[in-house]
Amino acid sequence: ADGRRISRHHEEGPDVIPIHQDFCLWVLANRPGFPFHGNDLIREIGDCFSVRVISNPDLDSEMSLLRSYAPSLTSDTIRAIASSFSELRKYSDNGDIS
């Protein structure tokens, strides 16, 4: 917080940090608000970056991802973990957990 600002416009000056035309930023962010307590990404940097939301993977894709990190786990265990993630997301979306 030194007073400079980031700009995608071709501005110059000691208080401007220009964004290169090939700059790409990948951010993993939680939803704003309870229970995640994340910052509102759109509010914070949405004016400087093009934001894309990627949905959570389906059960088979999530199981495949988990299997790549823990190949020694049984399929039943991986399915139980992935199903738990899915169930927690559902409860959160419905406002059932806090």
CSV table of C-alpha atoms in Angstrom, one decimal:
chain,number,residue,atom,x,y,z
A,1,ALA,CA,0.0,0.0,0.0
A,2,ASP,CA,2.5,2.6,-1.2
A,3,GLY,CA,0.0,4.6,-3.2
A,4,ARG,CA,0.8,3.2,-6.6
A,5,ARG,CA,-2.0,1.7,-8.7
A,6,ILE,CA,-2.1,-1.0,-11.3
A,7,SER,CA,-3.5,0.0,-14.7
A,8,ARG,CA,-4.3,-1.9,-17.9
A,9,HIS,CA,-4.5,1.4,-19.7
A,10,HIS,CA,-1.4,2.9,-21.3
A,11,GLU,CA,-0.9,5.4,-18.5
A,12,GLU,CA,2.5,6.5,-17.2
A,13,GLY,CA,3.8,8.1,-14.1
A,14,PRO,CA,5.5,7.3,-10.8
A,15,ASP,CA,2.2,6.2,-9.2
A,16,VAL,CA,1.2,3.8,-12.0
A,17,ILE,CA,2.2,0.1,-12.5
A,18,PRO,CA,1.3,-0.8,-16.1
A,19,ILE,CA,0.1,-4.3,-16.8
A,20,HIS,CA,1.9,-6.0,-19.7
A,21,GLN,CA,-0.4,-7.1,-22.6
A,22,ASP,CA,0.6,-10.7,-22.2
A,23,PHE,CA,0.1,-10.8,-18.4
A,24,CYS,CA,-2.1,-13.6,-17.1
A,25,LEU,CA,-3.1,-14.2,-13.5
A,26,TRP,CA,-4.6,-17.4,-12.2
A,27,VAL,CA,-6.2,-17.0,-8.8
A,28,LEU,CA,-7.8,-19.6,-6.6
A,29,ALA,CA,-10.3,-17.7,-4.4
A,30,ASN,CA,-13.1,-18.6,-2.0
A,31,ARG,CA,-16.5,-17.0,-2.3
A,32,PRO,CA,-16.8,-13.8,-0.4
A,33,GLY,CA,-18.6,-13.8,2.9
A,34,PHE,CA,-19.4,-16.4,5.6
A,35,PRO,CA,-18.2,-19.1,6.1
A,36,PHE,CA,-15.2,-18.6,3.8
A,37,HIS,CA,-14.3,-15.1,4.9
A,38,GLY,CA,-12.7,-14.5,1.5
A,39,ASN,CA,-12.3,-11.0,0.0
A,40,ASP,CA,-14.7,-10.1,-2.8
A,41,LEU,CA,-12.4,-10.7,-5.7
A,42,ILE,CA,-14.6,-8.7,-8.2
A,43,ARG,CA,-14.7,-5.7,-5.9
A,44,GLU,CA,-11.0,-5.8,-5.2
A,45,ILE,CA,-9.5,-6.4,-8.7
A,46,GLY,CA,-12.4,-6.9,-11.1
A,47,ASP,CA,-11.8,-3.5,-12.7
A,48,CYS,CA,-8.2,-4.5,-13.7
A,49,PHE,CA,-8.7,-8.2,-14.6
A,50,SER,CA,-11.1,-10.3,-16.6
A,51,VAL,CA,-12.5,-12.7,-14.0
A,52,ARG,CA,-13.7,-16.2,-14.9
A,53,VAL,CA,-15.5,-18.5,-12.5
A,54,ILE,CA,-14.8,-22.2,-12.9
A,55,SER,CA,-17.3,-24.6,-11.4
A,56,ASN,CA,-16.4,-27.4,-9.1
A,57,PRO,CA,-15.6,-30.7,-10.9
A,58,ASP,CA,-18.1,-33.5,-11.2
A,59,LEU,CA,-17.7,-36.5,-9.0
A,60,ASP,CA,-15.8,-38.6,-11.5
A,61,SER,CA,-13.4,-35.8,-12.2
A,62,GLU,CA,-12.8,-35.0,-8.6
A,63,MET,CA,-12.2,-38.7,-7.9
A,64,SER,CA,-9.6,-38.8,-10.8
A,65,LEU,CA,-7.9,-35.7,-9.3
A,66,LEU,CA,-7.8,-37.3,-5.8
A,67,ARG,CA,-6.5,-40.6,-7.2
A,68,SER,CA,-3.6,-38.8,-8.9
A,69,TYR,CA,-2.6,-37.4,-5.4
A,70,ALA,CA,-3.2,-40.6,-3.5
A,71,PRO,CA,-2.9,-43.6,-5.8
A,72,SER,CA,-2.6,-46.1,-2.9
A,73,LEU,CA,-6.1,-45.3,-1.6
A,74,THR,CA,-8.9,-47.6,-2.5
A,75,SER,CA,-11.6,-46.5,-4.9
A,76,ASP,CA,-14.2,-46.7,-2.1
A,77,THR,CA,-12.1,-44.3,0.1
A,78,ILE,CA,-11.6,-41.9,-2.8
A,79,ARG,CA,-15.3,-41.9,-3.6
A,80,ALA,CA,-16.1,-41.3,0.1
A,81,ILE,CA,-13.8,-38.3,0.2
A,82,ALA,CA,-15.1,-36.8,-3.0
A,83,SER,CA,-18.7,-37.4,-1.9
A,84,SER,CA,-17.9,-35.6,1.3
A,85,PHE,CA,-16.6,-32.6,-0.5
A,86,SER,CA,-19.7,-32.6,-2.7
A,87,GLU,CA,-22.0,-32.8,0.3
A,88,LEU,CA,-20.2,-30.0,2.1
A,89,ARG,CA,-20.5,-27.7,-0.9
A,90,LYS,CA,-24.2,-28.6,-1.1
A,91,TYR,CA,-24.7,-27.7,2.6
A,92,SER,CA,-22.8,-24.5,2.2
A,93,ASP,CA,-24.8,-23.5,-1.0
A,94,ASN,CA,-28.1,-24.2,0.9
A,95,GLY,CA,-26.9,-22.2,3.9
A,96,ASP,CA,-27.2,-25.3,6.1
A,97,ILE,CA,-23.7,-25.0,7.6
A,98,SER,CA,-22.1,-22.0,9.2
